[in-house]
Amino acid sequence: MTLIFQPLAFWPLAFFCLAPWAFVVCRIERAWIAHWASYLAGVVFFLINLSWLSPVTFEGYVALCLYLAVFWPLAAWALRTAWRLRIAPVWTLPFVWVATEYLRGTLMTGFPWLFLAHSMAAQPAFIQVSDITGAYGVTFLLAMCNGAIATWPLTRSRQATTRPARRQITFGAVLVVALLVANVWYGAQRMRHAVLDPGPTVAVVQEDFPLYSDPAKNAPAELIFARYLGLAAEAAKGHPDLLVLPETPWSMAQNADFIESTHRVEPLLDAYRRYGRLYHAATAAFARGDYKT
């Protein structure tokens, strides 16, 4: 499943990347093996795809991955329970996976990253349905494809006589194809008839400074500010209506009244005041169009 996300972004794999897992989860006899294997698979998945967090906070990175992986065995439990009730993954997997993504994206402020739908970001016709359903609608379609693929071998196993009827795969496959065709048709229509109103020109400036929980490891504040000011000056040459920067360049106070009120600043923070004056002067000059500052 990692292959469907950046940097490889092999999006066709999103249509069947969950199918082997769903098949094994439903076929395996011992529940504890299915649940623990699912949890370990989730841990590995998040450790790989969230590795960029490790330089900032390694302990937090590991803890987050261990927490996010919990939703995988929950999904495995739901699939196995439905399969025992003669309900095939083609019907359960889309609802189960959407539910786990929703919970992961909302509980404890949420972490709505690495959704199955996000793999289709470069396929605009496929994701136009998001204007109605959000990313969850795209996830639903992809998960249903995975469920249909997983159902096919399951209904041909020796246990099929006590499991969902084989006709489920036929009806499910037809429905999946119909939904995919309808989704792409809707996306094409939306893109063809989209009306774009003229709006403001926005320039977004973003550098790539590593951030660490230990301030001593970060780049000097003066360097960060100077680099961003230079990039902003380059972007301003295009005369944008709005220039957007992240919060990280502004490590000093920008309030002129506060900066001038020296009696409000403790002696130990005098350096903060002096740097704040310089930052404020540079920002004000930039706002006036003096891009050489």
CSV table of C-alpha atoms in Angstrom, one decimal:
chain,number,residue,atom,x,y,z
A,1,MET,CA,0.0,0.0,0.0
A,2,THR,CA,3.0,2.3,0.6
A,3,LEU,CA,3.6,2.3,-3.2
A,4,ILE,CA,0.4,4.2,-3.9
A,5,PHE,CA,1.7,7.3,-2.1
A,6,GLN,CA,4.5,9.7,-2.8
A,7,PRO,CA,7.3,9.5,-3.8
A,8,LEU,CA,6.4,6.5,-6.1
A,9,ALA,CA,2.7,7.4,-6.4
A,10,PHE,CA,1.8,4.2,-8.3
A,11,TRP,CA,-1.9,5.0,-8.2
A,12,PRO,CA,-3.3,2.0,-10.2
A,13,LEU,CA,-2.2,-0.2,-7.2
A,14,ALA,CA,-4.9,1.5,-5.1
A,15,PHE,CA,-7.6,-0.5,-6.8
A,16,PHE,CA,-6.2,-3.8,-5.4
A,17,CYS,CA,-3.6,-3.1,-2.7
A,18,LEU,CA,-6.0,-4.0,0.2
A,19,ALA,CA,-7.3,-7.2,-1.5
A,20,PRO,CA,-4.6,-9.6,-0.3
A,21,TRP,CA,-4.9,-8.4,3.2
A,22,ALA,CA,-8.7,-8.6,3.2
A,23,PHE,CA,-8.5,-12.2,1.8
A,24,VAL,CA,-6.0,-13.4,4.4
A,25,VAL,CA,-8.0,-11.7,7.2
A,26,CYS,CA,-11.1,-13.6,6.2
A,27,ARG,CA,-9.5,-16.9,5.5
A,28,ILE,CA,-7.2,-17.3,8.5
A,29,GLU,CA,-8.6,-19.5,11.2
A,30,ARG,CA,-7.2,-17.9,14.4
A,31,ALA,CA,-8.5,-14.5,15.1
A,32,TRP,CA,-5.5,-13.4,17.2
A,33,ILE,CA,-3.2,-14.1,14.3
A,34,ALA,CA,-5.3,-12.0,12.0
A,35,HIS,CA,-5.6,-9.1,14.4
A,36,TRP,CA,-1.9,-9.0,15.4
A,37,ALA,CA,-0.7,-9.5,11.8
A,38,SER,CA,-3.0,-6.6,10.8
A,39,TYR,CA,-1.6,-4.4,13.6
A,40,LEU,CA,2.0,-5.1,12.7
A,41,ALA,CA,1.2,-4.4,9.0
A,42,GLY,CA,-0.3,-1.1,10.1
A,43,VAL,CA,2.8,-0.2,12.2
A,44,VAL,CA,5.1,-0.9,9.3
A,45,PHE,CA,2.9,1.1,6.9
A,46,PHE,CA,2.9,4.2,9.1
A,47,LEU,CA,6.6,3.9,10.1
A,48,ILE,CA,7.5,4.0,6.4
A,49,ASN,CA,5.1,6.7,5.4
A,50,LEU,CA,5.6,9.0,8.4
A,51,SER,CA,9.4,8.6,8.6
A,52,TRP,CA,9.7,12.4,7.9
A,53,LEU,CA,8.6,13.0,11.5
A,54,SER,CA,11.5,11.1,13.1
A,55,PRO,CA,14.1,14.0,12.9
A,56,VAL,CA,11.6,16.3,14.7
A,57,THR,CA,10.5,13.9,17.5
A,58,PHE,CA,11.6,10.3,17.2
A,59,GLU,CA,9.6,9.2,20.3
A,60,GLY,CA,6.5,11.0,19.1
A,61,TYR,CA,6.9,9.5,15.7
A,62,VAL,CA,7.0,6.0,17.0
A,63,ALA,CA,4.1,6.6,19.5
A,64,LEU,CA,2.0,8.1,16.7
A,65,CYS,CA,2.6,5.1,14.4
A,66,LEU,CA,1.8,2.6,17.2
A,67,TYR,CA,-1.5,4.5,17.8
A,68,LEU,CA,-2.5,4.8,14.2
A,69,ALA,CA,-1.9,1.1,13.5
A,70,VAL,CA,-4.7,0.3,16.0
A,71,PHE,CA,-7.3,1.0,13.3
A,72,TRP,CA,-6.0,-1.9,11.2
A,73,PRO,CA,-7.0,-4.7,13.5
A,74,LEU,CA,-10.3,-3.0,14.1
A,75,ALA,CA,-10.9,-3.2,10.4
A,76,ALA,CA,-9.8,-6.8,10.4
A,77,TRP,CA,-12.3,-7.6,13.2
A,78,ALA,CA,-15.1,-6.0,11.3
A,79,LEU,CA,-14.3,-7.9,8.1
A,80,ARG,CA,-14.1,-11.3,9.9
A,81,THR,CA,-17.3,-10.7,11.8
A,82,ALA,CA,-19.2,-9.8,8.6
A,83,TRP,CA,-17.7,-12.8,6.7
A,84,ARG,CA,-18.9,-15.2,9.5
A,85,LEU,CA,-22.4,-13.6,8.9
A,86,ARG,CA,-22.1,-14.5,5.2
A,87,ILE,CA,-21.4,-10.9,4.1
A,88,ALA,CA,-18.6,-10.7,1.5
A,89,PRO,CA,-15.8,-8.1,1.6
A,90,VAL,CA,-17.1,-6.5,-1.6
A,91,TRP,CA,-19.9,-5.1,0.7
A,92,THR,CA,-18.1,-4.7,4.0
A,93,LEU,CA,-14.6,-3.4,3.1
A,94,PRO,CA,-15.8,0.0,1.6
A,95,PHE,CA,-17.8,0.8,4.7
A,96,VAL,CA,-15.2,-0.6,7.2
A,97,TRP,CA,-12.3,1.3,5.6
A,98,VAL,CA,-14.2,4.6,5.3
A,99,ALA,CA,-15.2,4.2,9.0
A,100,THR,CA,-11.6,3.6,10.1
A,101,GLU,CA,-10.3,6.6,8.1
A,102,TYR,CA,-13.1,8.8,9.5
A,103,LEU,CA,-12.2,7.7,13.1
A,104,ARG,CA,-8.5,8.2,12.4
A,105,GLY,CA,-9.2,11.6,11.0
A,106,THR,CA,-11.4,12.9,13.9
A,107,LEU,CA,-10.4,11.2,17.2
A,108,MET,CA,-8.1,13.2,19.4
A,109,THR,CA,-8.1,16.1,16.9
A,110,GLY,CA,-7.5,13.6,14.1
A,111,PHE,CA,-4.8,12.7,11.7
A,112,PRO,CA,-6.4,12.7,8.2
A,113,TRP,CA,-3.3,11.7,6.3
A,114,LEU,CA,-2.6,8.8,4.0
A,115,PHE,CA,-6.2,8.1,3.1
A,116,LEU,CA,-6.8,5.6,0.3
A,117,ALA,CA,-8.3,8.5,-1.7
A,118,HIS,CA,-5.2,10.6,-1.5
A,119,SER,CA,-3.5,8.2,-3.9
A,120,MET,CA,-5.7,9.5,-6.7
A,121,ALA,CA,-4.7,13.2,-6.3
A,122,ALA,CA,-3.1,13.2,-9.8
A,123,GLN,CA,-6.3,11.8,-11.4
A,124,PRO,CA,-8.7,14.8,-11.4
A,125,ALA,CA,-11.5,13.1,-13.3
A,126,PHE,CA,-11.7,10.3,-10.6
A,127,ILE,CA,-11.8,12.6,-7.6
A,128,GLN,CA,-14.4,15.1,-8.8
A,129,VAL,CA,-17.0,13.3,-6.7
A,130,SER,CA,-15.3,14.8,-3.7
A,131,ASP,CA,-17.4,17.9,-4.2
A,132,ILE,CA,-20.3,15.7,-2.9
A,133,THR,CA,-18.7,13.1,-0.7
A,134,GLY,CA,-15.4,14.4,0.2
A,135,ALA,CA,-12.3,12.1,0.1
A,136,TYR,CA,-14.4,9.4,1.8
A,137,GLY,CA,-16.4,8.9,-1.4
A,138,VAL,CA,-13.2,8.2,-3.4
A,139,THR,CA,-12.0,5.9,-0.6
A,140,PHE,CA,-15.3,4.0,-0.8
A,141,LEU,CA,-15.0,3.3,-4.5
A,142,LEU,CA,-11.4,2.1,-4.2
A,143,ALA,CA,-12.1,0.0,-1.2
A,144,MET,CA,-15.1,-1.6,-3.0
A,145,CYS,CA,-12.8,-2.6,-5.9
A,146,ASN,CA,-10.4,-4.2,-3.4
A,147,GLY,CA,-13.3,-5.9,-1.7
A,148,ALA,CA,-14.6,-7.4,-5.0
A,149,ILE,CA,-11.1,-8.7,-5.8
A,150,ALA,CA,-10.8,-10.3,-2.3
A,151,THR,CA,-14.3,-11.8,-2.6
A,152,TRP,CA,-13.5,-13.7,-5.8
A,153,PRO,CA,-11.1,-16.3,-4.3
A,154,LEU,CA,-13.0,-16.4,-1.0
A,155,THR,CA,-16.2,-17.5,-2.7
A,156,ARG,CA,-14.3,-20.3,-4.5
A,157,SER,CA,-12.8,-21.8,-1.3
A,158,ARG,CA,-13.9,-25.0,0.3
A,159,GLN,CA,-15.7,-22.9,2.9
A,160,ALA,CA,-17.9,-21.2,0.3
A,161,THR,CA,-20.8,-23.5,1.1
A,162,THR,CA,-21.1,-21.8,4.6
A,163,ARG,CA,-20.0,-18.4,3.4
A,164,PRO,CA,-21.6,-15.8,1.1
A,165,ALA,CA,-23.2,-17.2,-2.0
A,166,ARG,CA,-21.0,-17.1,-5.1
A,167,ARG,CA,-23.5,-14.9,-6.9
A,168,GLN,CA,-22.3,-12.1,-4.6
A,169,ILE,CA,-19.1,-11.7,-6.6
A,170,THR,CA,-21.0,-11.5,-9.9
A,171,PHE,CA,-23.4,-8.8,-8.6
A,172,GLY,CA,-20.6,-7.1,-6.7
A,173,ALA,CA,-18.4,-6.9,-9.8
A,174,VAL,CA,-21.1,-5.5,-12.0
A,175,LEU,CA,-21.9,-2.9,-9.4
A,176,VAL,CA,-18.2,-1.9,-9.0
A,177,VAL,CA,-17.8,-1.5,-12.7
A,178,ALA,CA,-21.0,0.6,-12.9
A,179,LEU,CA,-19.9,2.8,-10.1
A,180,LEU,CA,-16.5,3.4,-11.5
A,181,VAL,CA,-17.9,4.3,-14.9
A,182,ALA,CA,-20.4,6.6,-13.4
A,183,ASN,CA,-17.7,8.2,-11.2
A,184,VAL,CA,-15.4,8.9,-14.2
A,185,TRP,CA,-18.3,10.2,-16.3
A,186,TYR,CA,-19.3,12.5,-13.5
A,187,GLY,CA,-15.8,13.7,-13.1
A,188,ALA,CA,-15.4,14.4,-16.9
A,189,GLN,CA,-18.7,16.3,-16.9
A,190,ARG,CA,-17.7,18.4,-14.0
A,191,MET,CA,-14.3,19.3,-15.5
A,192,ARG,CA,-15.9,20.0,-18.9
A,193,HIS,CA,-18.5,22.4,-17.6
A,194,ALA,CA,-16.5,24.0,-14.8
A,195,VAL,CA,-16.9,27.7,-14.7
A,196,LEU,CA,-13.9,29.5,-13.2
A,197,ASP,CA,-14.5,33.0,-11.9
A,198,PRO,CA,-11.5,35.4,-12.0
A,199,GLY,CA,-10.0,35.7,-8.5
A,200,PRO,CA,-6.9,37.0,-6.8
A,201,THR,CA,-3.4,35.9,-7.7
A,202,VAL,CA,-1.9,34.2,-4.7
A,203,ALA,CA,1.8,33.5,-4.3
A,204,VAL,CA,2.9,30.8,-1.7
A,205,VAL,CA,6.4,30.8,-0.4
A,206,GLN,CA,7.8,27.7,1.3
A,207,GLU,CA,11.4,26.9,2.2
A,208,ASP,CA,12.8,23.6,3.5
A,209,PHE,CA,14.4,24.1,6.8
A,210,PRO,CA,14.5,21.0,9.1
A,211,LEU,CA,12.8,21.7,12.4
A,212,TYR,CA,13.9,20.0,15.6
A,213,SER,CA,12.4,19.9,19.0
A,214,ASP,CA,15.8,21.0,20.3
A,215,PRO,CA,16.2,24.7,19.3
A,216,ALA,CA,19.9,24.4,19.2
A,217,LYS,CA,19.7,22.1,16.2
A,218,ASN,CA,17.6,24.5,14.1
A,219,ALA,CA,19.0,27.0,11.6
A,220,PRO,CA,19.6,30.5,13.0
A,221,ALA,CA,16.5,32.6,13.0
A,222,GLU,CA,18.3,35.4,11.1
A,223,LEU,CA,19.1,32.9,8.3
A,224,ILE,CA,15.6,31.6,8.1
A,225,PHE,CA,14.1,35.1,8.0
A,226,ALA,CA,16.6,36.3,5.3
A,227,ARG,CA,16.0,33.3,3.1
A,228,TYR,CA,12.2,33.7,3.3
A,229,LEU,CA,12.5,37.4,2.6
A,230,GLY,CA,14.6,36.7,-0.5
A,231,LEU,CA,12.0,34.2,-1.7
A,232,ALA,CA,9.2,36.6,-1.0
A,233,ALA,CA,11.0,39.3,-3.0
A,234,GLU,CA,11.2,36.9,-6.0
A,235,ALA,CA,7.6,36.0,-5.7
A,236,ALA,CA,6.6,39.7,-5.4
A,237,LYS,CA,8.0,40.4,-8.9
A,238,GLY,CA,4.9,38.7,-10.3
A,239,HIS,CA,2.7,41.3,-8.5
A,240,PRO,CA,0.5,38.8,-6.6
A,241,ASP,CA,-2.6,40.1,-4.8
A,242,LEU,CA,-1.7,38.0,-1.8
A,243,LEU,CA,1.7,36.6,-0.6
A,244,VAL,CA,1.4,33.7,1.8
A,245,LEU,CA,4.3,32.5,4.0
A,246,PRO,CA,4.4,29.9,6.8
A,247,GLU,CA,4.7,31.0,10.5
A,248,THR,CA,8.2,29.7,11.0
A,249,PRO,CA,10.1,32.7,9.5
A,250,TRP,CA,8.6,35.1,12.0
A,251,SER,CA,10.4,34.1,15.2
A,252,MET,CA,10.5,37.7,16.5
A,253,ALA,CA,7.7,40.1,17.5
A,254,GLN,CA,6.2,42.1,14.7
A,255,ASN,CA,4.2,44.5,16.8
A,256,ALA,CA,5.9,47.9,16.5
A,257,ASP,CA,4.3,49.3,19.7
A,258,PHE,CA,5.5,46.4,21.7
A,259,ILE,CA,9.0,46.6,20.3
A,260,GLU,CA,9.3,50.3,21.1
A,261,SER,CA,8.0,49.8,24.6
A,262,THR,CA,11.4,49.0,26.0
A,263,HIS,CA,10.2,49.3,29.6
A,264,ARG,CA,7.9,46.3,29.0
A,265,VAL,CA,10.8,44.0,28.1
A,266,GLU,CA,12.9,42.3,30.8
A,267,PRO,CA,16.7,43.0,30.6
A,268,LEU,CA,17.3,39.3,29.7
A,269,LEU,CA,15.1,39.7,26.7
A,270,ASP,CA,16.8,42.8,25.3
A,271,ALA,CA,18.3,40.8,22.5
A,272,TYR,CA,14.8,39.7,21.6
A,273,ARG,CA,13.7,43.3,21.4
A,274,ARG,CA,16.7,44.3,19.2
A,275,TYR,CA,16.1,41.5,16.8
A,276,GLY,CA,12.5,42.3,16.8
A,277,ARG,CA,13.2,45.8,15.6
A,278,LEU,CA,15.3,44.6,12.8
A,279,TYR,CA,12.7,42.0,11.7
A,280,HIS,CA,10.0,44.7,11.9
A,281,ALA,CA,12.0,47.1,9.8
A,282,ALA,CA,12.8,44.5,7.2
A,283,THR,CA,9.2,43.4,6.9
A,284,ALA,CA,8.0,47.0,6.7
A,285,ALA,CA,10.5,47.8,4.0
A,286,PHE,CA,9.4,44.7,2.1
A,287,ALA,CA,5.8,45.8,2.3
A,288,ARG,CA,6.7,49.2,0.8
A,289,GLY,CA,8.3,47.4,-2.1
A,290,ASP,CA,11.9,47.8,-1.1
A,291,TYR,CA,12.8,44.2,-2.0
A,292,LYS,CA,16.6,44.8,-1.6
A,293,THR,CA,16.2,45.0,2.2
